[in-house]
Amino acid sequence: MWTLILNCGSSSVKVALLSPGDGRVALSGLAERLGSEGAALRLDVQGERRVLALGTGSYAEAFAALLGELDALGLRADVRAVGHRVVHGGEAFSAPALITPEVLDAIRACSALAPLHNPANVAGIEAARAAFPGLPQVAVFDTAFHQTMPEVAYRYAVPDAWYRQHAVRRYGFHGTSHAYVAQEAAAMLERPLAELNVVTAHLGNGCSVCAVQGGRSVDTSMGLTPLEGLVMGTRSGDVDPGLHDFIARQAGLSLDQVTAALNRESGLAGLSGVSNDLRELEAAAGRGHAGARLALDVFVYRLAKGVASMAAALGRVDALVFTGGIGENSVPVRAATLARLGVLNAGVDDAANARAVRGTPGVISAPGRLLALVVNTNEELMIARETARTLGA
Ligand code: AMP
C-alpha cells in the first residue's frame, strides 16, 4: 500500500511514493521549471534516474507523467491516498485534515499569511484532485504542530488589534520535522515521548529550534513568517524590528526590497559574501576566509542562544536533537554549539560526533552531560504517517 506525497511550489513539485508502515520508498522525484520552457519531471525509481519532458509544464502535465510512470511500474492500483505538504494552516488547523471543499477554502483563507506558498499549495491540490479523482487527499501543515504553544509563547507585544484583526502572532514552521525527530529521539533513547523534554534543532537551508514537551510544541524560534529566529542560509533570522525603516531610508529601498534582502541575501550568504551552503563556508573558513569564519561563528552563537531560550521555555531539558542537512552532517557546528552550552551542562564526545555523518544517527554527548543526539529527519515519511492516521488506516 502506497501513499503519494506531494509538495507543490509555484514552479516545482516534489513527489515521493512511500509506504507509511515501514517507510519503503517506491519512487521519489522533482518536477521543475513548471510553467516555463524545459519543464521536466525527474524521478528516482529504485536507484534508476528517469527524466520526463513536460510540454507546457503545468501541474496537470506533471501529474499525468507521474500517473504514466505509476502505470508502467504497476503501482497505480496500490496507491491509497495523497498527502500534501501545506505551509500555513493559520489558527484553523492544529492537525492534518482530509481535503474537502471547505478545507480547501480554509487553506486559501490562510494565503495572506503565506502569499508565496499557500496559493501554490492550493493550485497543486486542485490539480492533484483532478488527476487522482478516486483517492482521498490529506493536507499536512508545517504550522499545525506548533498550535499547542501557549499564548505567552505565541503572542507578540504589539497592539492587540493586530492579532484580533490581522492574525499577527507567532505560528512556527518545520512542524513535521520537529514532531518526527522528537518521536525518533524518544525511540532511540527508549524513553516514552510523553515524559521527555526535548529541544529539537532543524538546521537546513531554513533553520529553527523547537521546545517539545511530552511530544507537544511549547515554543519555537520561527514566528509569523519563517524569517524569525536563527541565522539561516539566506535568511537573517532575528533583527531589530526598527531595521526595516532605518535601512529603507538610508539605502533608499522599498519595504519589498528590504524584505527580499532579509529573505534572500542575508544569513550565512549575506554575512560571508561566499555562499549559503555550509559545506562551502567550512571549506572557505579552512582556507582562512574571514567572512566565512564570521558567518559560521554567528550561526553557532545564535543557535546556542536559540537552544538556551527553548530550555527556558521547557524548564528542564532531557535531550538536544540535531537534524536537517547541517544538523545531520556538520561535526564542527555541533561541537561548537555544544561547547557554547555549558549552561545546560552540554559536552560533546568527539569520536561519537565524528561518526554521526551521512545518515548515521546516534548519541554525540559525553557521559554525564546533557544528552545530545543526531537524528535524520524524514518529512515525507511523517506526512505519509499523518495521512494514514487521518484516514484511520
Ligand atoms: P537541507 O535544507 O536540510 O537539505 O540542508 C541544506 C544545508 O545542509 C546546506 O547548508 C548544506 O551545506 C548543509 N549540508 C549538507 N551536507 C552537509 C555536510 N556533509 N556537511 C556540512 N553541511 C552539509
XYZ file of C-alpha atoms and ligand atoms in Angstrom:
416
model
C 0.000 0.000 0.000
C 1.489 3.300 -1.047
C 0.894 6.936 -0.204
C 1.805 9.626 -2.686
C 3.395 12.672 -1.040
C 3.268 15.980 -2.912
C 4.972 19.245 -2.013
C 3.705 21.772 -4.565
C 5.582 25.036 -5.033
C 4.928 27.794 -7.542
C 7.172 26.247 -10.208
C 8.026 22.860 -8.785
C 6.519 19.737 -7.261
C 8.432 17.338 -5.043
C 6.978 13.846 -5.191
C 7.536 10.676 -3.223
C 5.686 7.388 -3.148
C 6.159 5.581 0.095
C 4.748 3.057 2.443
C 3.661 4.649 5.741
C 4.039 1.381 7.638
C 7.692 0.638 7.011
C 8.967 3.752 5.236
C 9.854 1.956 1.982
C 10.216 4.397 -0.924
C 8.984 3.223 -4.347
C 9.932 6.422 -6.126
C 10.911 9.997 -5.435
C 11.441 12.955 -7.680
C 11.053 16.558 -8.590
C 9.124 18.341 -11.341
C 10.900 21.619 -12.018
C 10.510 24.757 -14.098
C 6.753 24.294 -14.298
C 5.177 26.958 -16.459
C 8.328 27.619 -18.472
C 10.495 26.110 -21.210
C 12.363 22.998 -20.190
C 9.885 21.806 -17.592
C 10.746 18.234 -16.648
C 9.933 15.538 -14.134
C 12.994 13.797 -12.721
C 12.278 10.534 -10.955
C 14.439 8.158 -8.971
C 12.957 4.699 -9.186
C 14.900 2.089 -7.228
C 18.207 3.794 -7.857
C 17.485 4.458 -11.516
C 17.019 8.021 -12.711
C 14.421 8.949 -15.340
C 13.831 12.365 -16.865
C 10.443 13.024 -18.484
C 9.972 16.229 -20.504
C 6.747 18.099 -19.713
C 5.055 20.014 -22.578
C 3.861 23.357 -21.256
C 4.874 22.314 -17.772
C 1.583 22.536 -15.910
C 0.793 20.646 -12.705
C -1.686 18.620 -14.803
C 1.090 17.513 -17.140
C 3.418 16.692 -14.286
C 0.731 14.532 -12.667
C -0.157 12.876 -15.992
C 3.512 11.939 -16.446
C 3.619 10.627 -12.895
C 0.490 8.522 -13.498
C 2.070 7.094 -16.648
C 5.093 6.094 -14.617
C 2.939 4.539 -11.873
C 1.137 2.526 -14.571
C 4.410 1.418 -16.126
C 5.599 0.246 -12.715
C 2.285 -1.484 -11.998
C 1.874 0.573 -8.822
C -1.148 2.703 -9.613
C -3.762 0.377 -8.148
C -1.860 0.210 -4.856
C -1.767 3.969 -4.261
C -4.290 4.559 -1.475
C -4.003 8.252 -0.652
C -2.305 11.541 -1.432
C -0.656 13.582 1.328
C 0.082 17.247 0.634
C 2.591 19.371 2.448
C 0.893 22.717 3.111
C 2.923 25.566 4.549
C 0.410 27.628 6.510
C -2.656 26.455 8.367
C -3.023 29.612 10.474
C -5.113 29.019 13.600
C -7.585 26.953 11.592
C -5.528 23.750 11.599
C -3.900 22.106 14.596
C -3.832 18.691 12.885
C -3.782 17.286 9.354
C -7.108 17.472 7.530
C -8.913 15.407 4.913
C -9.234 17.776 1.975
C -12.838 18.813 1.326
C -14.075 21.958 -0.467
C -14.373 23.649 2.973
C -10.830 22.688 3.936
C -9.550 23.995 0.614
C -11.334 27.298 1.275
C -9.736 27.484 4.726
C -6.275 26.886 3.233
C -6.989 29.611 0.679
C -8.006 31.914 3.526
C -4.518 31.484 5.055
C -2.882 32.812 1.876
C -2.359 36.295 3.301
C -0.067 34.674 5.891
C 1.965 32.771 3.278
C 1.441 34.579 -0.037
C 4.261 32.730 -1.809
C 3.368 29.259 -0.625
C -0.315 28.698 0.100
C -1.626 29.692 -3.355
C 0.824 27.215 -4.926
C -0.220 24.533 -2.420
C -3.877 25.148 -3.326
C -3.203 25.011 -7.071
C -1.294 21.751 -6.588
C -4.092 20.240 -4.524
C -6.694 21.168 -7.159
C -4.620 19.648 -9.934
C -3.978 16.519 -7.859
C -7.696 16.127 -7.159
C -8.331 16.234 -10.898
C -5.501 13.817 -11.683
C -6.241 11.278 -8.925
C -10.022 11.555 -8.608
C -10.601 8.339 -6.663
C -8.040 8.983 -3.930
C -8.562 10.687 -0.576
C -6.244 13.667 -0.167
C -4.911 14.968 3.126
C -3.267 18.304 3.936
C -0.398 18.207 6.439
C 0.583 21.652 7.708
C 4.027 22.995 8.632
C 2.402 25.128 11.308
C -0.035 22.637 12.888
C 2.408 21.040 15.355
C 3.020 24.436 16.962
C -0.659 25.186 17.618
C -0.094 23.741 21.115
C 2.128 26.717 22.018
C 0.709 28.650 24.974
C -0.386 32.230 24.454
C 2.685 33.592 26.271
C 4.805 31.970 23.576
C 2.742 32.850 20.530
C 1.736 36.458 21.209
C 3.881 39.410 20.153
C 3.869 42.508 22.354
C 2.196 44.605 19.659
C -1.242 46.276 19.551
C -3.884 43.688 20.410
C -5.924 44.694 17.352
C -3.148 43.405 15.071
C -3.776 39.955 16.463
C -7.578 40.204 16.533
C -7.947 41.743 13.087
C -4.911 40.536 11.165
C -3.913 37.273 12.895
C -0.489 38.694 13.805
C 1.061 36.102 16.136
C 3.810 33.516 16.147
C 2.934 30.323 14.231
C 6.214 28.447 13.782
C 7.201 26.201 10.867
C 9.097 22.926 10.209
C 6.457 21.325 12.470
C 6.500 17.993 10.643
C 10.250 17.680 11.116
C 10.285 18.755 14.773
C 7.469 16.318 15.589
C 9.167 13.473 13.721
C 12.636 13.855 15.218
C 11.230 14.221 18.752
C 9.479 10.850 18.254
C 12.619 9.290 16.803
C 14.739 10.635 19.670
C 12.396 9.062 22.221
C 12.620 5.761 20.336
C 16.436 5.960 20.222
C 16.599 6.709 23.945
C 13.991 4.015 24.684
C 12.036 6.508 26.763
C 8.331 7.401 26.459
C 7.946 10.616 24.464
C 5.266 11.740 26.941
C 7.936 12.002 29.668
C 10.596 13.791 27.647
C 11.507 17.465 27.353
C 13.450 17.821 24.121
C 14.932 20.748 22.231
C 14.962 19.948 18.516
C 17.209 21.906 16.148
C 16.203 21.619 12.486
C 19.209 23.033 10.630
C 18.884 23.005 6.860
C 18.602 25.876 4.432
C 15.900 27.091 6.786
C 16.672 26.698 10.490
C 14.537 26.598 13.606
C 14.632 25.254 17.158
C 11.625 23.890 18.998
C 10.817 23.155 22.641
C 8.964 19.821 22.684
C 7.359 18.865 25.995
C 5.846 15.390 26.083
C 5.600 15.373 22.292
C 3.900 18.792 22.091
C 5.464 22.004 20.838
C 5.517 24.660 23.564
C 7.739 27.181 21.762
C 9.738 27.572 18.577
C 12.026 30.158 17.040
C 10.110 30.922 13.827
C 7.146 33.237 14.129
C 4.572 34.908 11.902
C 6.836 34.052 8.969
C 9.812 31.707 8.567
C 12.121 34.729 8.800
C 12.180 34.950 12.603
C 14.743 33.267 14.810
C 18.015 31.608 13.902
C 20.503 32.631 11.220
C 19.749 30.581 8.069
C 21.217 30.023 4.606
C 19.952 33.270 3.102
C 17.544 34.483 5.816
C 18.633 36.888 8.518
C 16.654 35.445 11.402
C 16.025 37.942 14.222
C 16.884 41.558 13.560
C 15.822 44.746 15.280
C 12.243 45.477 14.118
C 13.469 49.045 13.607
C 15.815 47.840 10.875
C 13.210 47.902 8.078
C 12.527 51.602 8.468
C 16.163 52.530 9.076
C 17.667 50.754 6.094
C 14.783 51.692 3.783
C 15.539 55.377 4.439
C 19.328 55.071 4.470
C 19.661 52.934 1.349
C 16.590 54.228 -0.470
C 14.907 50.830 -0.589
C 11.219 49.952 -0.667
C 9.721 47.731 2.044
C 9.527 44.911 -0.508
C 13.214 45.284 -1.293
C 14.186 45.203 2.378
C 12.029 42.127 2.984
C 13.502 40.413 -0.087
C 17.058 41.180 1.082
C 16.326 39.806 4.561
C 14.956 36.616 2.992
C 17.339 36.044 0.108
C 20.576 37.983 0.594
C 21.157 37.658 4.322
C 22.027 34.843 6.722
C 25.159 32.810 6.021
C 25.274 34.114 2.438
C 24.977 37.772 3.439
C 27.466 37.640 6.281
C 30.106 35.632 4.430
C 29.752 37.041 0.943
C 30.691 33.496 -0.116
C 27.731 31.118 -0.075
C 24.599 29.990 1.718
C 25.965 26.446 1.647
C 27.527 25.415 4.927
C 29.947 22.973 3.278
C 31.405 25.766 1.151
C 31.687 28.021 4.192
C 33.525 25.369 6.182
C 35.923 24.899 3.262
C 36.431 28.667 2.838
C 36.942 29.174 6.585
C 39.510 26.383 6.462
C 41.399 28.407 3.832
C 41.344 31.420 6.159
C 38.416 33.364 4.659
C 37.429 35.833 7.413
C 33.834 36.381 6.213
C 33.144 32.651 6.114
C 34.600 32.257 9.627
C 32.442 35.091 10.937
C 29.296 33.660 9.320
C 29.920 30.271 10.948
C 30.638 31.886 14.326
C 27.466 33.992 14.236
C 25.441 30.974 13.098
C 26.639 28.881 16.043
C 26.390 31.715 18.580
C 22.785 32.433 17.633
C 21.944 28.732 17.517
C 23.274 28.244 21.065
C 21.223 31.218 22.265
C 18.190 29.758 20.479
C 18.645 26.388 22.194
C 19.045 28.101 25.577
C 15.844 30.080 25.026
C 13.969 26.840 24.289
C 15.464 25.427 27.515
C 13.932 28.378 29.365
C 10.564 27.506 27.821
C 10.894 23.873 28.964
C 12.344 24.410 32.435
C 14.177 21.070 32.215
C 15.903 19.631 29.161
C 16.369 15.870 28.754
C 17.916 15.938 25.287
C 19.014 18.150 22.414
C 18.401 16.808 18.908
C 20.245 17.930 15.773
C 18.658 17.328 12.365
C 18.459 18.742 8.803
C 21.335 18.866 6.314
C 23.580 20.820 8.698
C 22.436 19.142 11.900
C 22.873 15.660 10.429
C 26.283 16.330 8.900
C 28.286 19.199 10.308
C 30.600 17.840 13.005
C 32.126 21.320 13.670
C 28.762 23.109 14.015
C 27.513 20.522 16.514
C 30.769 20.577 18.504
C 30.901 24.385 18.625
C 27.229 24.641 19.602
C 27.605 22.159 22.461
C 30.781 23.964 23.584
C 28.737 27.162 23.952
C 26.038 25.444 26.007
C 27.914 24.826 29.241
C 24.977 26.499 30.978
C 22.973 23.369 30.066
C 25.819 21.016 31.070
C 26.378 20.180 27.398
C 29.578 18.396 26.396
C 30.495 16.591 23.203
C 32.026 13.154 22.727
C 34.340 13.974 19.830
C 34.602 10.436 18.491
C 30.832 9.865 18.590
C 30.255 13.268 16.985
C 32.666 12.452 14.170
C 30.839 9.172 13.471
C 27.405 10.840 13.107
C 27.557 11.882 9.457
C 25.862 10.886 6.204
C 22.813 9.253 7.651
C 24.380 7.692 10.745
C 22.315 8.882 13.701
C 23.411 8.495 17.306
C 24.178 9.999 20.693
C 27.070 12.501 20.460
C 27.274 13.784 24.038
C 29.931 12.799 26.567
C 28.792 10.627 29.509
C 27.183 12.585 32.332
C 26.440 15.562 30.070
C 23.202 16.803 28.504
C 22.110 14.080 26.060
C 22.734 15.309 22.525
C 21.625 13.256 19.536
C 21.742 13.323 15.777
C 18.505 12.141 14.178
C 17.740 12.000 10.455
C 14.583 13.875 9.655
C 12.100 12.360 7.210
C 9.292 14.766 6.468
C 7.880 12.612 3.646
C 7.522 9.611 5.946
C 5.915 11.769 8.635
C 3.440 13.173 6.075
C 2.658 9.619 4.913
C 2.062 8.513 8.507
C -0.089 11.548 9.275
C -2.069 10.930 6.095
C -2.679 7.305 7.072
C -3.632 8.326 10.622
C -6.055 10.977 9.361
C -7.718 8.383 7.138
C -7.936 5.986 10.060
C -5.712 3.374 8.409
P 18.680 20.830 3.866
O 17.894 22.081 3.592
O 18.178 20.063 5.054
O 18.894 19.977 2.656
O 20.151 21.310 4.309
C 20.959 22.093 3.473
C 22.186 22.535 4.245
O 22.876 21.379 4.770
C 23.204 23.298 3.396
O 23.716 24.399 4.128
C 24.303 22.270 3.216
O 25.554 22.875 3.045
C 24.252 21.521 4.522
N 24.933 20.228 4.397
C 24.592 19.175 3.642
N 25.525 18.202 3.719
C 26.496 18.669 4.548
C 27.737 18.155 5.037
N 28.173 16.948 4.679
N 28.468 18.925 5.881
C 28.027 20.134 6.243
N 26.873 20.687 5.819
C 26.122 19.963 4.986
